mmCIF file of C-alpha atoms and ligand atoms in Angstrom:
data_model
loop_
_atom_site.group_PDB
_atom_site.id
_atom_site.type_symbol
_atom_site.label_atom_id
_atom_site.label_comp_id
_atom_site.label_asym_id
_atom_site.label_seq_id
_atom_site.Cartn_x
_atom_site.Cartn_y
_atom_site.Cartn_z
ATOM 1 C CA MET A 1 5.324 -40.211 18.949
ATOM 2 C CA THR A 2 4.826 -37.412 16.453
ATOM 3 C CA THR A 3 8.039 -35.959 15.184
ATOM 4 C CA ILE A 4 8.730 -32.921 13.086
ATOM 5 C CA ALA A 5 9.680 -35.262 10.249
ATOM 6 C CA ASP A 6 6.266 -36.991 10.472
ATOM 7 C CA ASN A 7 4.505 -33.649 10.520
ATOM 8 C CA LEU A 8 6.423 -32.455 7.475
ATOM 9 C CA GLN A 9 5.338 -35.588 5.643
ATOM 10 C CA ARG A 10 1.725 -34.953 6.587
ATOM 11 C CA VAL A 11 1.882 -31.345 5.397
ATOM 12 C CA HIS A 12 3.435 -32.409 2.094
ATOM 13 C CA ALA A 13 0.657 -34.978 1.701
ATOM 14 C CA ARG A 14 -1.979 -32.283 2.295
ATOM 15 C CA MET A 15 -0.271 -30.036 -0.244
ATOM 16 C CA ALA A 16 -0.080 -32.835 -2.825
ATOM 17 C CA LYS A 17 -3.755 -33.689 -2.330
ATOM 18 C CA ALA A 18 -4.761 -30.032 -2.663
ATOM 19 C CA CYS A 19 -2.689 -29.700 -5.837
ATOM 20 C CA ALA A 20 -4.299 -32.809 -7.301
ATOM 21 C CA ALA A 21 -7.771 -31.473 -6.461
ATOM 22 C CA ALA A 22 -6.936 -28.134 -8.045
ATOM 23 C CA GLY A 23 -5.281 -29.708 -11.096
ATOM 24 C CA ARG A 24 -1.925 -28.155 -10.252
ATOM 25 C CA ASP A 25 1.605 -29.513 -10.462
ATOM 26 C CA PRO A 26 2.847 -30.024 -6.850
ATOM 27 C CA ALA A 27 6.225 -28.639 -7.916
ATOM 28 C CA THR A 28 4.625 -25.194 -8.257
ATOM 29 C CA VAL A 29 3.888 -24.858 -4.522
ATOM 30 C CA SER A 30 6.684 -24.574 -1.991
ATOM 31 C CA LEU A 31 6.565 -24.967 1.763
ATOM 32 C CA LEU A 32 7.818 -22.309 4.148
ATOM 33 C CA ALA A 33 8.238 -23.741 7.656
ATOM 34 C CA VAL A 34 7.258 -21.071 10.176
ATOM 35 C CA SER A 35 9.543 -21.640 13.135
ATOM 36 C CA LYS A 36 8.654 -18.597 15.272
ATOM 37 C CA THR A 37 8.772 -19.349 19.031
ATOM 38 C CA PHE A 38 10.487 -22.696 18.401
ATOM 39 C CA GLY A 39 14.180 -23.130 19.068
ATOM 40 C CA ALA A 40 17.148 -23.720 16.816
ATOM 41 C CA GLN A 41 16.925 -27.440 17.632
ATOM 42 C CA ALA A 42 13.462 -27.661 16.057
ATOM 43 C CA VAL A 43 14.754 -25.928 12.926
ATOM 44 C CA ALA A 44 17.713 -28.325 12.797
ATOM 45 C CA GLU A 45 15.311 -31.265 13.057
ATOM 46 C CA ALA A 46 13.191 -29.964 10.190
ATOM 47 C CA ALA A 47 16.333 -29.297 8.150
ATOM 48 C CA ALA A 48 17.488 -32.870 8.759
ATOM 49 C CA ALA A 49 14.137 -33.996 7.336
ATOM 50 C CA GLY A 50 14.816 -32.011 4.170
ATOM 51 C CA GLN A 51 13.100 -28.688 4.893
ATOM 52 C CA ARG A 52 15.097 -25.746 3.600
ATOM 53 C CA ALA A 53 13.038 -22.528 3.895
ATOM 54 C CA PHE A 54 12.089 -21.096 7.277
ATOM 55 C CA GLY A 55 9.944 -18.134 8.276
ATOM 56 C CA GLU A 56 10.397 -15.964 11.350
ATOM 57 C CA ASN A 57 8.133 -13.200 12.673
ATOM 58 C CA TYR A 58 10.250 -11.649 15.393
ATOM 59 C CA ILE A 59 13.440 -10.137 14.042
ATOM 60 C CA GLN A 60 15.759 -10.594 17.005
ATOM 61 C CA GLU A 61 14.567 -14.145 17.624
ATOM 62 C CA GLY A 62 14.991 -14.941 13.934
ATOM 63 C CA VAL A 63 18.488 -13.519 13.754
ATOM 64 C CA SER A 64 19.658 -15.535 16.758
ATOM 65 C CA LYS A 65 18.362 -18.697 15.066
ATOM 66 C CA VAL A 66 20.034 -17.814 11.756
ATOM 67 C CA LEU A 67 23.332 -17.339 13.571
ATOM 68 C CA ALA A 68 22.944 -20.471 15.718
ATOM 69 C CA LEU A 69 22.218 -22.661 12.708
ATOM 70 C CA ARG A 70 25.048 -21.183 10.661
ATOM 71 C CA ALA A 71 27.395 -21.807 13.588
ATOM 72 C CA ALA A 72 26.155 -25.416 13.578
ATOM 73 C CA GLY A 73 27.123 -25.706 9.903
ATOM 74 C CA LEU A 74 23.583 -25.344 8.493
ATOM 75 C CA ASP A 75 24.341 -22.461 6.168
ATOM 76 C CA ALA A 76 22.266 -23.540 3.172
ATOM 77 C CA LEU A 77 18.942 -22.667 4.781
ATOM 78 C CA GLN A 78 16.769 -19.892 3.391
ATOM 79 C CA TRP A 79 15.335 -17.400 5.876
ATOM 80 C CA HIS A 80 12.149 -15.399 5.317
ATOM 81 C CA CYS A 81 11.086 -12.487 7.470
ATOM 82 C CA ILE A 82 7.284 -12.719 7.744
ATOM 83 C CA GLY A 83 6.672 -10.341 10.644
ATOM 84 C CA PRO A 84 6.314 -6.566 10.851
ATOM 85 C CA VAL A 85 9.566 -4.691 10.160
ATOM 86 C CA GLN A 86 9.929 -1.508 12.197
ATOM 87 C CA SER A 87 12.401 1.070 10.902
ATOM 88 C CA ASN A 88 14.889 0.343 13.663
ATOM 89 C CA LYS A 89 14.970 -3.353 12.610
ATOM 90 C CA THR A 90 15.560 -2.978 8.862
ATOM 91 C CA ARG A 91 19.340 -3.264 9.192
ATOM 92 C CA LEU A 92 19.153 -6.604 11.029
ATOM 93 C CA VAL A 93 16.718 -7.886 8.431
ATOM 94 C CA ALA A 94 18.826 -6.669 5.498
ATOM 95 C CA GLU A 95 21.940 -8.288 6.950
ATOM 96 C CA HIS A 96 20.555 -11.682 7.958
ATOM 97 C CA PHE A 97 17.482 -12.668 5.956
ATOM 98 C CA ASP A 98 17.157 -13.884 2.358
ATOM 99 C CA TRP A 99 13.534 -12.836 1.873
ATOM 100 C CA VAL A 100 11.226 -10.225 3.389
ATOM 101 C CA GLN A 101 7.527 -10.897 2.782
ATOM 102 C CA THR A 102 6.100 -7.999 4.754
ATOM 103 C CA VAL A 103 7.059 -4.866 2.831
ATOM 104 C CA ASP A 104 4.029 -2.577 2.717
ATOM 105 C CA ARG A 105 5.626 0.891 2.522
ATOM 106 C CA LEU A 106 8.221 2.371 0.202
ATOM 107 C CA LYS A 107 10.149 3.736 3.180
ATOM 108 C CA THR A 108 10.799 0.235 4.527
ATOM 109 C CA ALA A 109 11.981 -0.915 1.097
ATOM 110 C CA GLU A 110 14.291 2.092 0.769
ATOM 111 C CA ARG A 111 15.918 1.332 4.102
ATOM 112 C CA LEU A 112 16.328 -2.353 3.208
ATOM 113 C CA ALA A 113 17.880 -1.409 -0.139
ATOM 114 C CA ALA A 114 20.322 0.997 1.487
ATOM 115 C CA GLN A 115 21.262 -1.483 4.200
ATOM 116 C CA ARG A 116 21.536 -4.708 2.187
ATOM 117 C CA PRO A 117 25.253 -5.594 2.278
ATOM 118 C CA ALA A 118 26.884 -5.508 -1.154
ATOM 119 C CA HIS A 119 28.441 -8.966 -0.766
ATOM 120 C CA LEU A 120 25.048 -10.653 -0.371
ATOM 121 C CA PRO A 121 22.634 -11.547 -3.182
ATOM 122 C CA ALA A 122 19.661 -9.244 -3.688
ATOM 123 C CA LEU A 123 17.083 -9.362 -0.899
ATOM 124 C CA GLN A 124 13.948 -11.087 -2.220
ATOM 125 C CA ILE A 125 10.821 -9.043 -1.526
ATOM 126 C CA CYS A 126 7.124 -9.824 -1.335
ATOM 127 C CA LEU A 127 4.689 -6.988 -0.815
ATOM 128 C CA GLN A 128 2.222 -7.658 1.949
ATOM 129 C CA VAL A 129 -1.271 -6.829 0.772
ATOM 130 C CA ASN A 130 -4.293 -6.222 2.977
ATOM 131 C CA VAL A 131 -6.977 -8.023 0.972
ATOM 132 C CA ASP A 132 -9.751 -7.812 3.519
ATOM 133 C CA GLY A 133 -9.347 -4.190 4.233
ATOM 134 C CA GLY A 134 -9.217 -3.718 8.009
ATOM 135 C CA PRO A 135 -7.632 -0.235 8.395
ATOM 136 C CA SER A 136 -5.638 -1.388 11.436
ATOM 137 C CA LYS A 137 -4.115 -4.317 9.572
ATOM 138 C CA SER A 138 -0.661 -4.408 8.047
ATOM 139 C CA GLY A 139 -0.411 -4.547 4.303
ATOM 140 C CA VAL A 140 -0.717 -2.184 1.389
ATOM 141 C CA PRO A 141 -4.326 -1.587 0.223
ATOM 142 C CA PRO A 142 -4.889 -3.577 -2.992
ATOM 143 C CA GLU A 143 -5.437 -0.409 -5.044
ATOM 144 C CA ASP A 144 -1.948 0.849 -4.095
ATOM 145 C CA ALA A 145 -0.080 -2.417 -4.612
ATOM 146 C CA LEU A 146 0.870 -1.895 -8.278
ATOM 147 C CA ALA A 147 2.349 1.546 -7.622
ATOM 148 C CA LEU A 148 4.318 0.201 -4.662
ATOM 149 C CA ALA A 149 5.599 -2.729 -6.738
ATOM 150 C CA GLN A 150 6.732 -0.310 -9.456
ATOM 151 C CA ALA A 151 8.514 1.914 -6.958
ATOM 152 C CA VAL A 152 10.235 -0.939 -5.115
ATOM 153 C CA ALA A 153 11.318 -2.452 -8.439
ATOM 154 C CA GLN A 154 13.463 0.662 -9.020
ATOM 155 C CA LEU A 155 15.515 0.153 -5.857
ATOM 156 C CA PRO A 156 18.958 -1.457 -5.909
ATOM 157 C CA ARG A 157 19.808 -4.647 -3.951
ATOM 158 C CA LEU A 158 16.166 -5.766 -3.860
ATOM 159 C CA ARG A 159 14.211 -8.112 -6.114
ATOM 160 C CA VAL A 160 10.438 -7.909 -6.067
ATOM 161 C CA ARG A 161 9.135 -11.478 -6.139
ATOM 162 C CA GLY A 162 5.425 -11.191 -5.507
ATOM 163 C CA LEU A 163 2.661 -10.763 -2.984
ATOM 164 C CA MET A 164 1.975 -12.079 0.477
ATOM 165 C CA SER A 165 -1.281 -11.911 2.377
ATOM 166 C CA ILE A 166 -2.600 -12.890 5.812
ATOM 167 C CA PRO A 167 -6.387 -12.705 5.526
ATOM 168 C CA ASP A 168 -8.600 -12.895 8.585
ATOM 169 C CA VAL A 169 -9.588 -16.346 9.742
ATOM 170 C CA ALA A 170 -12.568 -17.447 7.663
ATOM 171 C CA PRO A 171 -15.111 -20.052 8.781
ATOM 172 C CA ASP A 172 -15.002 -22.451 5.856
ATOM 173 C CA PHE A 173 -13.335 -23.382 2.596
ATOM 174 C CA GLU A 174 -15.526 -21.158 0.423
ATOM 175 C CA ALA A 175 -14.922 -18.068 2.555
ATOM 176 C CA GLN A 176 -11.169 -18.778 2.714
ATOM 177 C CA LEU A 177 -11.108 -19.276 -1.039
ATOM 178 C CA ALA A 178 -12.863 -15.970 -1.725
ATOM 179 C CA LEU A 179 -10.251 -14.059 0.295
ATOM 180 C CA HIS A 180 -7.337 -15.880 -1.294
ATOM 181 C CA LEU A 181 -8.795 -15.349 -4.760
ATOM 182 C CA SER A 182 -8.789 -11.589 -4.259
ATOM 183 C CA ALA A 183 -5.029 -11.785 -3.631
ATOM 184 C CA ARG A 184 -4.651 -14.007 -6.689
ATOM 185 C CA LYS A 185 -6.546 -11.534 -8.861
ATOM 186 C CA LEU A 186 -4.280 -8.708 -7.774
ATOM 187 C CA PHE A 187 -1.207 -10.881 -8.369
ATOM 188 C CA ASP A 188 -2.351 -11.655 -11.929
ATOM 189 C CA HIS A 189 -3.187 -8.009 -12.546
ATOM 190 C CA ILE A 190 0.291 -6.823 -11.535
ATOM 191 C CA ARG A 191 1.976 -9.562 -13.559
ATOM 192 C CA ALA A 192 -0.036 -8.603 -16.615
ATOM 193 C CA GLN A 193 1.293 -5.012 -16.576
ATOM 194 C CA GLY A 194 4.741 -6.046 -17.837
ATOM 195 C CA VAL A 195 6.446 -3.580 -15.508
ATOM 196 C CA ALA A 196 10.225 -3.266 -15.926
ATOM 197 C CA GLY A 197 11.930 -4.749 -12.889
ATOM 198 C CA LEU A 198 9.113 -7.175 -12.169
ATOM 199 C CA GLU A 199 10.348 -9.963 -14.451
ATOM 200 C CA GLU A 200 10.641 -12.286 -11.452
ATOM 201 C CA PHE A 201 7.276 -11.455 -9.919
ATOM 202 C CA ASP A 202 6.379 -15.126 -9.520
ATOM 203 C CA THR A 203 5.530 -15.708 -5.857
ATOM 204 C CA LEU A 204 2.102 -15.695 -4.248
ATOM 205 C CA SER A 205 2.590 -16.400 -0.545
ATOM 206 C CA LEU A 206 -0.823 -17.485 0.735
ATOM 207 C CA GLY A 207 -2.113 -20.050 3.178
ATOM 208 C CA MET A 208 -1.226 -21.324 6.628
ATOM 209 C CA THR A 209 -1.940 -24.533 8.565
ATOM 210 C CA ALA A 210 -5.695 -23.966 8.696
ATOM 211 C CA ASP A 211 -6.327 -22.866 5.124
ATOM 212 C CA LEU A 212 -3.570 -24.182 2.888
ATOM 213 C CA GLU A 213 -6.024 -26.185 0.747
ATOM 214 C CA ALA A 214 -8.050 -23.078 -0.117
ATOM 215 C CA ALA A 215 -4.847 -21.121 -0.733
ATOM 216 C CA ILE A 216 -3.514 -23.749 -3.134
ATOM 217 C CA HIS A 217 -6.862 -23.814 -4.888
ATOM 218 C CA ALA A 218 -6.598 -20.032 -5.319
ATOM 219 C CA GLY A 219 -3.107 -20.271 -6.828
ATOM 220 C CA SER A 220 -0.705 -19.952 -3.896
ATOM 221 C CA THR A 221 2.899 -20.741 -4.814
ATOM 222 C CA MET A 222 4.119 -20.757 -1.211
ATOM 223 C CA VAL A 223 2.259 -21.877 1.884
ATOM 224 C CA ARG A 224 3.525 -20.784 5.301
ATOM 225 C CA VAL A 225 2.989 -23.518 7.865
ATOM 226 C CA GLY A 226 3.902 -23.322 11.545
ATOM 227 C CA THR A 227 1.563 -25.322 13.782
ATOM 228 C CA GLY A 228 1.213 -28.154 11.261
ATOM 229 C CA ILE A 229 4.966 -28.766 11.427
ATOM 230 C CA PHE A 230 6.153 -27.725 14.871
ATOM 231 C CA GLY A 231 2.980 -28.083 16.965
ATOM 232 C CA SER A 232 1.065 -25.382 18.804
ATOM 233 C CA ARG A 233 2.822 -22.319 20.074
ATOM 234 C CA ALA A 234 2.876 -21.555 23.782
ATOM 235 C CA ARG A 235 3.438 -17.840 23.444
ATOM 236 C CA VAL A 236 0.278 -15.722 23.495
ATOM 237 C CA GLY A 237 -0.197 -13.578 20.416
ATOM 238 C CA ALA A 238 2.240 -15.682 18.446
HETATM 239 C C1 PLP B 1 2.480 -17.658 12.400
HETATM 240 C C2 PLP B 1 2.347 -17.369 10.957
HETATM 241 C C3 PLP B 1 2.134 -18.403 10.029
HETATM 242 C C4 PLP B 1 1.935 -19.856 10.422
HETATM 243 O O1 PLP B 1 0.706 -20.029 11.053
HETATM 244 P P1 PLP B 1 0.182 -21.484 11.444
HETATM 245 O O2 PLP B 1 -1.255 -21.289 11.654
HETATM 246 O O3 PLP B 1 0.906 -21.871 12.703
HETATM 247 O O4 PLP B 1 0.504 -22.388 10.336
HETATM 248 C C5 PLP B 1 2.097 -18.061 8.689
HETATM 249 N N1 PLP B 1 2.259 -16.795 8.273
HETATM 250 C C6 PLP B 1 2.459 -15.787 9.130
HETATM 251 C C7 PLP B 1 2.649 -14.411 8.606
HETATM 252 C C8 PLP B 1 2.496 -16.037 10.497
HETATM 253 O O5 PLP B 1 2.680 -15.019 11.334
#
């Protein structure tokens, strides 16, 4: 029988192998377990196997899991919002998540800053960047990312931590690598500007179950893995 604990071990082995191949220290790449569509029990199982950071795409679903796990005494988990954040959902996100990886407009950041409760630590922010350019896709265009990072860095209660990208599915390692490298280039460019407020711009959230090797090769510091840990999702469009 394949358990979540076994799957986690397999994903860590893949990550370690990719780091070795890329000449990187495995400690520089963290694993975000994407638990969307799976229940609180699956999260609890992963937590029991040592997984600490979880990603959710659907705000309401994520918040119910956060609350269920806290009620069960699992209050040391770290929750990342990795789905689109509509204006009417910013308050829920600001109140219940630790990270938001999908900020692509100043307006969203302003709402999150205004709504982040004062008793909580700063909300950790990654800007979602649209590296392959489809106009219908979420994400700030690469040429606007630096200006957005500078603007968000001025807001209270938020800490800008880096970039996140969800490139289109690419057919092979080389094509995946090329897309991930364009995110990496932008990440390095922004870091090199020495912008005030971006001292902790250290996170490059790239790679999922299918392409984590290419992402690690390109410099990802956080891979987001769902299927590889929890199995395939039943829900269409998930
Ligand atoms: C669903 C999702 C993932 C995980 O995808 P898998 O292919 O199941 O590993 C990662 N990142 C985002 C933004 C997602 O929506």
